[in-house]
PDB file of C-alpha atoms in Angstrom:
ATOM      1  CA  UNK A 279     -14.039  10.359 -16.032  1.00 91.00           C
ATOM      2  CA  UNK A 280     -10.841   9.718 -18.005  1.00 95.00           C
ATOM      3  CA  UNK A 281      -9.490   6.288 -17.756  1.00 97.00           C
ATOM      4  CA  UNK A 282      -6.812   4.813 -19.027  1.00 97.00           C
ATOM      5  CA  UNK A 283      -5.471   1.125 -19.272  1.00 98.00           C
ATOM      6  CA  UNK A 284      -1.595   0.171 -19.463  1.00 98.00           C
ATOM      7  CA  UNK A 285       0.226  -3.109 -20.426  1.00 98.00           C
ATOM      8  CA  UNK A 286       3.625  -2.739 -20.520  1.00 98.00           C
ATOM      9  CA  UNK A 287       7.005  -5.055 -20.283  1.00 98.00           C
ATOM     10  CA  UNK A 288       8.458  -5.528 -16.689  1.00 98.00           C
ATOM     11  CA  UNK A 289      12.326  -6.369 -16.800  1.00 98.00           C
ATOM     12  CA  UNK A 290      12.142  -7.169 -13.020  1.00 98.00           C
ATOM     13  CA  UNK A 291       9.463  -9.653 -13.477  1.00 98.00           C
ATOM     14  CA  UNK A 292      10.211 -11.397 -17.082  1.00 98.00           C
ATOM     15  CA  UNK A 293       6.548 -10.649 -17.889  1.00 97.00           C
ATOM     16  CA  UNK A 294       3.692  -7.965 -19.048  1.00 98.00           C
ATOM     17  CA  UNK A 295       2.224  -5.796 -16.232  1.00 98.00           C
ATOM     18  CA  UNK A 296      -0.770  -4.347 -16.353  1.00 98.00           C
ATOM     19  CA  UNK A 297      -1.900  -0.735 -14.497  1.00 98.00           C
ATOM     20  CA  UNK A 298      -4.772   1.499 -14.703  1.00 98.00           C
ATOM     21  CA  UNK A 299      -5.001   5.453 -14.221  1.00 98.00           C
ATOM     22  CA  UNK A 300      -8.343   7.337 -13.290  1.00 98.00           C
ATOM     23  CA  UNK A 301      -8.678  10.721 -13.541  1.00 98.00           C
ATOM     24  CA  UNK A 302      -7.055  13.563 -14.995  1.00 97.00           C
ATOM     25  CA  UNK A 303      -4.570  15.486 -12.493  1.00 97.00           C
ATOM     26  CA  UNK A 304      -3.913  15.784  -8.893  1.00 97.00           C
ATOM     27  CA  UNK A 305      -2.253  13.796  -6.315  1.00 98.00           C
ATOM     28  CA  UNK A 306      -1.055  10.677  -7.800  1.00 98.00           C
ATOM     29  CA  UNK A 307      -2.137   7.905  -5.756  1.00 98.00           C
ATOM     30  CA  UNK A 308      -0.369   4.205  -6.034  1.00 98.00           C
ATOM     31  CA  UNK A 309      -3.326   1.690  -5.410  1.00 98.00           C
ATOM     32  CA  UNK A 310      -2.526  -1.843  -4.353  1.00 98.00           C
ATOM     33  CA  UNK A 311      -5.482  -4.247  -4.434  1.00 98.00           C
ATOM     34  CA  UNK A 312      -6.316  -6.807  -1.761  1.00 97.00           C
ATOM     35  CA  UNK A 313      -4.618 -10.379  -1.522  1.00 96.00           C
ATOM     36  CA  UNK A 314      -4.577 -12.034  -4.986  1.00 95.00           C
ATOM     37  CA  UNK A 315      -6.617  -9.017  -6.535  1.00 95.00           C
ATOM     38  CA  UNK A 316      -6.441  -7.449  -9.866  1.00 97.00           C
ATOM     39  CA  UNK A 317      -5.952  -4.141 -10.613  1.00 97.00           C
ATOM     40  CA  UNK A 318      -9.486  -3.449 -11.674  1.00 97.00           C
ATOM     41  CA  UNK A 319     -10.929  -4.563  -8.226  1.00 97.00           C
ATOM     42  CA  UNK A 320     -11.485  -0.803  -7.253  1.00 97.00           C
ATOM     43  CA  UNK A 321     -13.047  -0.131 -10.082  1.00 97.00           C
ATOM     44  CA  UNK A 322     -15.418  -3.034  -9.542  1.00 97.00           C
ATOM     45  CA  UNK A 323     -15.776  -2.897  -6.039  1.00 97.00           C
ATOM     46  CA  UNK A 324     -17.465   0.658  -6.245  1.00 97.00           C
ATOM     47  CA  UNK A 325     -14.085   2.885  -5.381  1.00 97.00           C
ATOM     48  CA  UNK A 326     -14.037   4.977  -8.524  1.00 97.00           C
ATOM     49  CA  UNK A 327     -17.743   6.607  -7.340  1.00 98.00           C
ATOM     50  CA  UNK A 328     -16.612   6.755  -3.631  1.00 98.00           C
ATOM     51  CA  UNK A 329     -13.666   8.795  -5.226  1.00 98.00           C
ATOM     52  CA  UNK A 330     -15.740  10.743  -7.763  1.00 98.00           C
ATOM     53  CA  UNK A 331     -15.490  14.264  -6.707  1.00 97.00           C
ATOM     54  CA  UNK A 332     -11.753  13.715  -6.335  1.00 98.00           C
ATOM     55  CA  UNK A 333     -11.458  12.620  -9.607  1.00 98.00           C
ATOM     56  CA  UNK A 334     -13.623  14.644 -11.526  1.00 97.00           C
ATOM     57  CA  UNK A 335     -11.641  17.862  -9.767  1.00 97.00           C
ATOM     58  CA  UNK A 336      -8.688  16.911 -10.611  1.00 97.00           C
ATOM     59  CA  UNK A 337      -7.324  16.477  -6.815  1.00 97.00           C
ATOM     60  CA  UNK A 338      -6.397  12.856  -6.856  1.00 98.00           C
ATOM     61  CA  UNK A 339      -5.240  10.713  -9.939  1.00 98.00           C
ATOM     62  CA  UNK A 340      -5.288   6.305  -9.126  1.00 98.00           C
ATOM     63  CA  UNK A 341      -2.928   4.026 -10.700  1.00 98.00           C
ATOM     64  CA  UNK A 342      -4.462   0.687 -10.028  1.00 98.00           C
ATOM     65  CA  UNK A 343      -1.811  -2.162  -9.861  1.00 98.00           C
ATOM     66  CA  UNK A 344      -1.205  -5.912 -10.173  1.00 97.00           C
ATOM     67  CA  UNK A 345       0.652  -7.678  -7.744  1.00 97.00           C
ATOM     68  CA  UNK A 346       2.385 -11.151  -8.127  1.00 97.00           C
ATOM     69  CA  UNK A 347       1.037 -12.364  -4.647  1.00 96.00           C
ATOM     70  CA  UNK A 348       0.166 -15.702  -5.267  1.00 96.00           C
ATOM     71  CA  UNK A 349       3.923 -16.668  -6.302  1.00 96.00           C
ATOM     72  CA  UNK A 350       4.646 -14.589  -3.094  1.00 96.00           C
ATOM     73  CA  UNK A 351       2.712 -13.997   0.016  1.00 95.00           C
ATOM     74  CA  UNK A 352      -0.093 -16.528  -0.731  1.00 95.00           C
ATOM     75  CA  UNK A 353       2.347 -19.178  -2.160  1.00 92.00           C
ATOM     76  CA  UNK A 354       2.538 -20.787   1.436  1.00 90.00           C
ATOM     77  CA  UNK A 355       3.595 -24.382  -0.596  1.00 90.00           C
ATOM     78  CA  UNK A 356       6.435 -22.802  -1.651  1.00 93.00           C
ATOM     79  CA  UNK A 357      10.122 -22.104  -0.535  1.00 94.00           C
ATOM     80  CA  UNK A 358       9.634 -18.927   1.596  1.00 95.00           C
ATOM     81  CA  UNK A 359      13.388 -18.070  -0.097  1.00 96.00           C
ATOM     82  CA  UNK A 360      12.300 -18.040  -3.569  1.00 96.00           C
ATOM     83  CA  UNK A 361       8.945 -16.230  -2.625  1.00 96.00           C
ATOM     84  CA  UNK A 362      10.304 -13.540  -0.648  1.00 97.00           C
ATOM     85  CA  UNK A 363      13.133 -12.890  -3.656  1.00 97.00           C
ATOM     86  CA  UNK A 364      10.152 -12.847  -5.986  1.00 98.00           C
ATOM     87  CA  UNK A 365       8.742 -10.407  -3.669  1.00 97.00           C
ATOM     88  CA  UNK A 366      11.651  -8.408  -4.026  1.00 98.00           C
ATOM     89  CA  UNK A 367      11.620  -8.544  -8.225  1.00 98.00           C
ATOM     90  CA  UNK A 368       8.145  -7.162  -7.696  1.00 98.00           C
ATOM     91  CA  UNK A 369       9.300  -4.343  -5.448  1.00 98.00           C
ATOM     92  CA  UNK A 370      11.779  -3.820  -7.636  1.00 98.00           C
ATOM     93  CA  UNK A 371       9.027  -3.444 -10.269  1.00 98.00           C
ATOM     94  CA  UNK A 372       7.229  -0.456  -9.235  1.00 98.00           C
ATOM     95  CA  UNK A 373      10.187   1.040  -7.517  1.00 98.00           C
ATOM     96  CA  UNK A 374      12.196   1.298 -10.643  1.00 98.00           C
ATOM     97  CA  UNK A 375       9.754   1.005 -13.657  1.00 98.00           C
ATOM     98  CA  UNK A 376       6.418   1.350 -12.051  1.00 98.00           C
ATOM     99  CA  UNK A 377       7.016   4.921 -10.153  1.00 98.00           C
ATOM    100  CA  UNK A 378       9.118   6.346 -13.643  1.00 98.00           C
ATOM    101  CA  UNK A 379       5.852   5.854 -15.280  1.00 98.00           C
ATOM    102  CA  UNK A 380       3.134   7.061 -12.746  1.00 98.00           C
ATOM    103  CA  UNK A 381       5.831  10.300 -12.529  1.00 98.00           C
ATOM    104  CA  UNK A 382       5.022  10.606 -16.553  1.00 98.00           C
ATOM    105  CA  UNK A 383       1.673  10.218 -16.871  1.00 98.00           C
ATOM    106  CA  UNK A 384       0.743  12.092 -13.988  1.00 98.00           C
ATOM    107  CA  UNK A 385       2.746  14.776 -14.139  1.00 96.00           C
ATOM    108  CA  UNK A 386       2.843  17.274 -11.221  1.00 96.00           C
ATOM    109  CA  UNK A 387       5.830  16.108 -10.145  1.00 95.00           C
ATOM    110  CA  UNK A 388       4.238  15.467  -6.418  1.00 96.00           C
ATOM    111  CA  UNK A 389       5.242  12.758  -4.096  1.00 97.00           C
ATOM    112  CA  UNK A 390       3.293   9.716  -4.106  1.00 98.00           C
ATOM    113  CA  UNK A 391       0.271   8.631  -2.115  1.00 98.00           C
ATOM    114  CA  UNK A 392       0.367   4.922  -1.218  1.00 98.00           C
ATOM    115  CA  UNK A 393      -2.405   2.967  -0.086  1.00 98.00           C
ATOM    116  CA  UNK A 394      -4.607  -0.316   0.211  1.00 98.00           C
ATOM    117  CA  UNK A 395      -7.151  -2.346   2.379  1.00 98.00           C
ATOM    118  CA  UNK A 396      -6.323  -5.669   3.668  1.00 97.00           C
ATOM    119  CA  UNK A 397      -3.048  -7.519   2.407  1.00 97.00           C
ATOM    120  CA  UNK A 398      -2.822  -3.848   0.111  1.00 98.00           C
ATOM    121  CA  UNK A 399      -2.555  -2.041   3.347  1.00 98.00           C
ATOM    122  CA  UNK A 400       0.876  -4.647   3.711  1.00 98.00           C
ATOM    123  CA  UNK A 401       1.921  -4.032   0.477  1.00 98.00           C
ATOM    124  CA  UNK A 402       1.578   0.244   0.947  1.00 98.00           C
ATOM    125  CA  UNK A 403       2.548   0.488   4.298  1.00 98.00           C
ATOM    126  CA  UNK A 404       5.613  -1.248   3.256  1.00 98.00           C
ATOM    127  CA  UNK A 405       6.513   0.901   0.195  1.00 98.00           C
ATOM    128  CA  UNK A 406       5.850   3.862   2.228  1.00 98.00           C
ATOM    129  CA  UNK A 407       8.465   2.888   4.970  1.00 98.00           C
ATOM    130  CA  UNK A 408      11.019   1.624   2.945  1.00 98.00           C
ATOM    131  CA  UNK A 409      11.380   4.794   0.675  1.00 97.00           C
ATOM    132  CA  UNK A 410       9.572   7.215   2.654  1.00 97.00           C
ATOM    133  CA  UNK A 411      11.378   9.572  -0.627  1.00 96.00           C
ATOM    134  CA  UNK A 412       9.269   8.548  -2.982  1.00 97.00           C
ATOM    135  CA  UNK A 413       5.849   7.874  -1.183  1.00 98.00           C
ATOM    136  CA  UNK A 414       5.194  10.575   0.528  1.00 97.00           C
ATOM    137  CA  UNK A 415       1.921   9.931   2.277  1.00 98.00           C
ATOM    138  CA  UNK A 416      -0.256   6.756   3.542  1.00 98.00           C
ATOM    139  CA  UNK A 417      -3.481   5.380   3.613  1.00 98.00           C
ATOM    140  CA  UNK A 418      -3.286   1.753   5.219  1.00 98.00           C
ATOM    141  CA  UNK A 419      -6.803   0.308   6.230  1.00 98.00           C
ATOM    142  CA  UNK A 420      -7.493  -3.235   7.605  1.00 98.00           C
ATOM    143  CA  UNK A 421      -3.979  -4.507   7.717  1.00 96.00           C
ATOM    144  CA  UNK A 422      -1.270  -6.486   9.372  1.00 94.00           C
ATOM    145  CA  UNK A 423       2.219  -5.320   9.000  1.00 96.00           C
ATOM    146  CA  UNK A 424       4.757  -8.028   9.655  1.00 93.00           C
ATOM    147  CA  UNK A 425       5.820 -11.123   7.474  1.00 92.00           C
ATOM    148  CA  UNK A 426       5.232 -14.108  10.375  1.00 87.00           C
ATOM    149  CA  UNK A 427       2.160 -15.689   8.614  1.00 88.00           C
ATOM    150  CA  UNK A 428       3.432 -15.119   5.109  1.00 92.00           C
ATOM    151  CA  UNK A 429       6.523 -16.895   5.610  1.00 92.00           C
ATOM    152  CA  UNK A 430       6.198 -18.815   8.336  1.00 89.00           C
ATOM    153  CA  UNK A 431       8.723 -17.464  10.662  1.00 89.00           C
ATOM    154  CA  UNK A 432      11.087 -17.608   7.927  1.00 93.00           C
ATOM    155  CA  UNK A 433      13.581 -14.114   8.231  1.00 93.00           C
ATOM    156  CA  UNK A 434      16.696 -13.293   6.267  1.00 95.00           C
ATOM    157  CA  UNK A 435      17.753 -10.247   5.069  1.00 97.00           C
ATOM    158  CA  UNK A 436      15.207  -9.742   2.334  1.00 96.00           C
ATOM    159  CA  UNK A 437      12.235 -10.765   4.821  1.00 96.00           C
ATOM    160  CA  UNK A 438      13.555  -8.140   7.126  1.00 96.00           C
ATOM    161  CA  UNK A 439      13.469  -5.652   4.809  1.00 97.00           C
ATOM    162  CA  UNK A 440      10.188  -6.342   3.796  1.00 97.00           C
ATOM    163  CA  UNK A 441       8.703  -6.485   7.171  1.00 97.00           C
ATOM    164  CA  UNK A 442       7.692  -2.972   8.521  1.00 97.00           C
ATOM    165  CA  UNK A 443       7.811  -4.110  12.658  1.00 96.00           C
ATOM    166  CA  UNK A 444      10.733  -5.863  12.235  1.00 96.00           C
ATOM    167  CA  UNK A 445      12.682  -3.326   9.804  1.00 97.00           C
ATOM    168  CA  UNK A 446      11.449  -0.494  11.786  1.00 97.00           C
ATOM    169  CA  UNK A 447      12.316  -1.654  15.587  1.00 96.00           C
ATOM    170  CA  UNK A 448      16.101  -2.078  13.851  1.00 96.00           C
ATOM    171  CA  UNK A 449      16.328   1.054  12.812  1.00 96.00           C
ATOM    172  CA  UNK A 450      18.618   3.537  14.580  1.00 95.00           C
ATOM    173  CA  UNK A 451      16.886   6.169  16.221  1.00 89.00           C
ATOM    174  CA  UNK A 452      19.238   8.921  14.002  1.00 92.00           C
ATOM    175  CA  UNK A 453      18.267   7.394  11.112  1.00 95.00           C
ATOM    176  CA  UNK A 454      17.016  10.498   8.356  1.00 95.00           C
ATOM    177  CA  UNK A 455      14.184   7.947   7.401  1.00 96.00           C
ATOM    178  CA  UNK A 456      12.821   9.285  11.134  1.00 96.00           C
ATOM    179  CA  UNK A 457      12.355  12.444  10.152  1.00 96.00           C
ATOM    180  CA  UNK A 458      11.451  11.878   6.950  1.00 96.00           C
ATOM    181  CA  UNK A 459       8.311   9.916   8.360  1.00 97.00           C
ATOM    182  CA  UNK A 460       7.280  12.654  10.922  1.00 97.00           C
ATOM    183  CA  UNK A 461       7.168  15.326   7.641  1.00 96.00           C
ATOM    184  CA  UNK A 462       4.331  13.018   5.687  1.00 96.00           C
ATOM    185  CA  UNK A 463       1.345  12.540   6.588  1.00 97.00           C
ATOM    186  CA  UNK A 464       0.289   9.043   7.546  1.00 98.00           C
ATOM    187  CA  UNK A 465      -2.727   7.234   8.141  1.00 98.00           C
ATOM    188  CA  UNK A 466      -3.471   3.791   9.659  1.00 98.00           C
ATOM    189  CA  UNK A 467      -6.758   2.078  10.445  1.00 98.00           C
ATOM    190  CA  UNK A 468      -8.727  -0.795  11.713  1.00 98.00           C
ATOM    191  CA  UNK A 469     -11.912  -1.792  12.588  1.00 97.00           C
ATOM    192  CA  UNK A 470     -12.476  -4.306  15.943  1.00 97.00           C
ATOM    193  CA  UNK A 471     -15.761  -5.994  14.128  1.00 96.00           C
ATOM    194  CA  UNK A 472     -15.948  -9.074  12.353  1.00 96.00           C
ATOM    195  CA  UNK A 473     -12.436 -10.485  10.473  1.00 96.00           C
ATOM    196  CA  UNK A 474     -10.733  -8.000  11.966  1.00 94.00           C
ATOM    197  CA  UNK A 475      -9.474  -9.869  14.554  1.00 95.00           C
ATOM    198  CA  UNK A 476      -5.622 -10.779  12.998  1.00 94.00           C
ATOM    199  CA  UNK A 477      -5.614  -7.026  11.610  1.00 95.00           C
ATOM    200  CA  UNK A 478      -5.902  -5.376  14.401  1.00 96.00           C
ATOM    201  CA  UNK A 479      -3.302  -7.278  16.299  1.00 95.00           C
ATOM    202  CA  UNK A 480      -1.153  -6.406  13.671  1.00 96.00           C
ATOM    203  CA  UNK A 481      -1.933  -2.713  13.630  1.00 97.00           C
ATOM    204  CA  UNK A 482      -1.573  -2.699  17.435  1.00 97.00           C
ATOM    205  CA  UNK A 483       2.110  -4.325  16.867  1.00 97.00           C
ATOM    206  CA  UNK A 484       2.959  -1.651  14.101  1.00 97.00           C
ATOM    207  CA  UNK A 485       1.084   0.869  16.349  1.00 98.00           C
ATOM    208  CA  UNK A 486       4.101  -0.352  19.931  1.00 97.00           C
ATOM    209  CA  UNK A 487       6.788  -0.123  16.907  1.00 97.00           C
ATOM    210  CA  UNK A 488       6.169   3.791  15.442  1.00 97.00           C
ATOM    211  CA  UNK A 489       5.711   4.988  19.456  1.00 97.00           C
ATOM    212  CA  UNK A 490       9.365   3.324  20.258  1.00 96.00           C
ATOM    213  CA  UNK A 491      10.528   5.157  17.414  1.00 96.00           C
ATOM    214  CA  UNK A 492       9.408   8.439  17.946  1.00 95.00           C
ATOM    215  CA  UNK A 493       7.487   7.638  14.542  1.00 97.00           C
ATOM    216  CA  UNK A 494       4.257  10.287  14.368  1.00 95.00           C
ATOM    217  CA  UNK A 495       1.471   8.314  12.395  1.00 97.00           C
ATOM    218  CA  UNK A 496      -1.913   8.497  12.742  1.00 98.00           C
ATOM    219  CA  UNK A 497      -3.208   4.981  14.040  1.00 98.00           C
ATOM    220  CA  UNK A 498      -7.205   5.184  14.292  1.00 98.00           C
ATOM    221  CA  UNK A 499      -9.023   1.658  16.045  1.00 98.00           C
ATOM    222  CA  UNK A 500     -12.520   1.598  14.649  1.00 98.00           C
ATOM    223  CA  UNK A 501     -15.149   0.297  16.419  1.00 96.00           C
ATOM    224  CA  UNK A 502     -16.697  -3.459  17.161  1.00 97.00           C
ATOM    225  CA  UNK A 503     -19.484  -2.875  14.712  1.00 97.00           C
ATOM    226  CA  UNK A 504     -16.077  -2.062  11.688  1.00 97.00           C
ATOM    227  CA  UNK A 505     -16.027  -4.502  10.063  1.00 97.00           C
ATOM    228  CA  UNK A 506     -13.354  -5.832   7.402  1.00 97.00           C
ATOM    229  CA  UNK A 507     -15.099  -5.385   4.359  1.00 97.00           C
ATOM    230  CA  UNK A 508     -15.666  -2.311   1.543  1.00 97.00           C
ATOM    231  CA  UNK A 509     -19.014  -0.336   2.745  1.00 97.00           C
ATOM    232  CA  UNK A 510     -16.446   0.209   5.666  1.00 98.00           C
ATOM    233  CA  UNK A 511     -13.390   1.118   3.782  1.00 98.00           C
ATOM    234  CA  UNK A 512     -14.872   3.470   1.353  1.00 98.00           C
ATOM    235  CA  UNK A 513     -15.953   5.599   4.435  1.00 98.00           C
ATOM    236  CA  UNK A 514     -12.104   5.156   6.110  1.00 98.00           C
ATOM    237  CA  UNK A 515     -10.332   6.387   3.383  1.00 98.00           C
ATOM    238  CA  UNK A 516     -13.592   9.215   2.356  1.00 98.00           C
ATOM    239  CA  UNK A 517     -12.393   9.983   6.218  1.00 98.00           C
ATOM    240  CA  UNK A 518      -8.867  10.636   5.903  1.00 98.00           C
ATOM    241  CA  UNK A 519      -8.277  12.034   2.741  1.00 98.00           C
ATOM    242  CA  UNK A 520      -8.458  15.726   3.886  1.00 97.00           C
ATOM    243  CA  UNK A 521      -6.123  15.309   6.174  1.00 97.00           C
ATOM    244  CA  UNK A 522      -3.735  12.917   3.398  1.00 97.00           C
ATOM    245  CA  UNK A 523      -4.464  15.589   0.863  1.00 96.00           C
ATOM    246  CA  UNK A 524      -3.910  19.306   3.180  1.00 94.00           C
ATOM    247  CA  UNK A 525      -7.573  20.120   2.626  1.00 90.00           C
TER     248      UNK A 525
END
């Protein structure tokens, strides 16, 4: 399988970033990991042979990311100001040096697929929403999709437009983004087994939001025995792939 391994200068962040890429060609897929991951954590946790046929046929191309959440959502110490404006920097990261790059390497000059289990669904979920231009397609699994336990209650303008429910109920119902959302193709899960408790409220939240909006996504509820862990998510997003991909 070609790999390859990236460490490259972020002006946003003041700081080296670092970014894998598996596979040759295909749909270029941006890969958040769960809360405080790395971006090797697919690769350890298995992914990359869930994936292999993918890969190896040059449908689907991963670039594996870092985040900066423990100066952000985990940093619950901290001044939810600050955080949420680091937040931003970091958003500002892969929107403006990040995407550039995974555009280069990959290629094809597709639209991007998003995606991530846990706080990663979060972090796609919200990339696909707010530039619905550049992400073309979604592949949440296990999350929650509002900022309440991040920040604490705390909203201002940058919380709210990092906040899917809350950015999402404000929008106008003639908003372009509307349309824009109904022409990709979307998918968000959850399983009602064991830690899945807080995610599935928050699905079910995101799930009230997309109906008021007229907002077509696929929102799948898993059953009690889904539970929030791996074994589970590599047979989610095995499951909706076709669909993601056309096939």
């Amino acid at each position: 399988m070609h790999i390859e391994y990236h460490k490259e200068y972020s002006h946003h962040l003041g700081r080296d970033m670092e970014f894998k890429v598996y596979g040759h060609a295909g749909k270029p897929a941006f890969v958040v990991p769960c809360q405080d991951g790395r971006f090797y954590d697919w690769e350890g946790f298995g992914m990359l042979e869930t994936l292999e046929d993918y890969l190896e046929s040059g449908r689907l191309q991963l670039f594996t990311v870092d985040t900066i959440d423990k100066e952000t959502v985990s940093a619950v110490d901290g001044n939810p100001y600050d955080r949420v404006r680091r937040h931003e920097a970091w958003y500002n990261y892969v929107v403006e040096e990040l995407v550039p790059r995974i555009h280069e390497i990959n290629g094809t000059g597709q639209g991007i697929l998003s995606t991530g289990f846990s706080m990663g669904a979060y972090h796609a979920a919200n990339f696909f929403f707010r530039r619905p231009d550049i992400f073309d397609s979604l592949i949440a699994l296990s999350g929650t999709y509002d900022t309440q336990d991040m920040y604490g209650g705390y909203v201002d303008e940058v919380v709210y437009a990092n906040d899917p429910c809350l950015s999402l109920s404000g929008m106008p119902c003639d908003h372009p983004y509307i349309q824009m959302f109904n022409e990709r193709r979307a998918a968000i899960c959850v399983g009602q087994g064991a830690w899945e408790e807080q995610l599935l409220a928050g699905t079910r939240r995101l799930d009230a939001v997309l109906k008021e909006k007229g907002i077509n996504v696929w929102v799948d509820y898993w059953g009690l025995d889904v539970n929030h862990d791996w074994p589970w998510w590599k047979k989610q997003i095995r499951y909706f792939l076709p669909y993601i991909l056309g096939e």
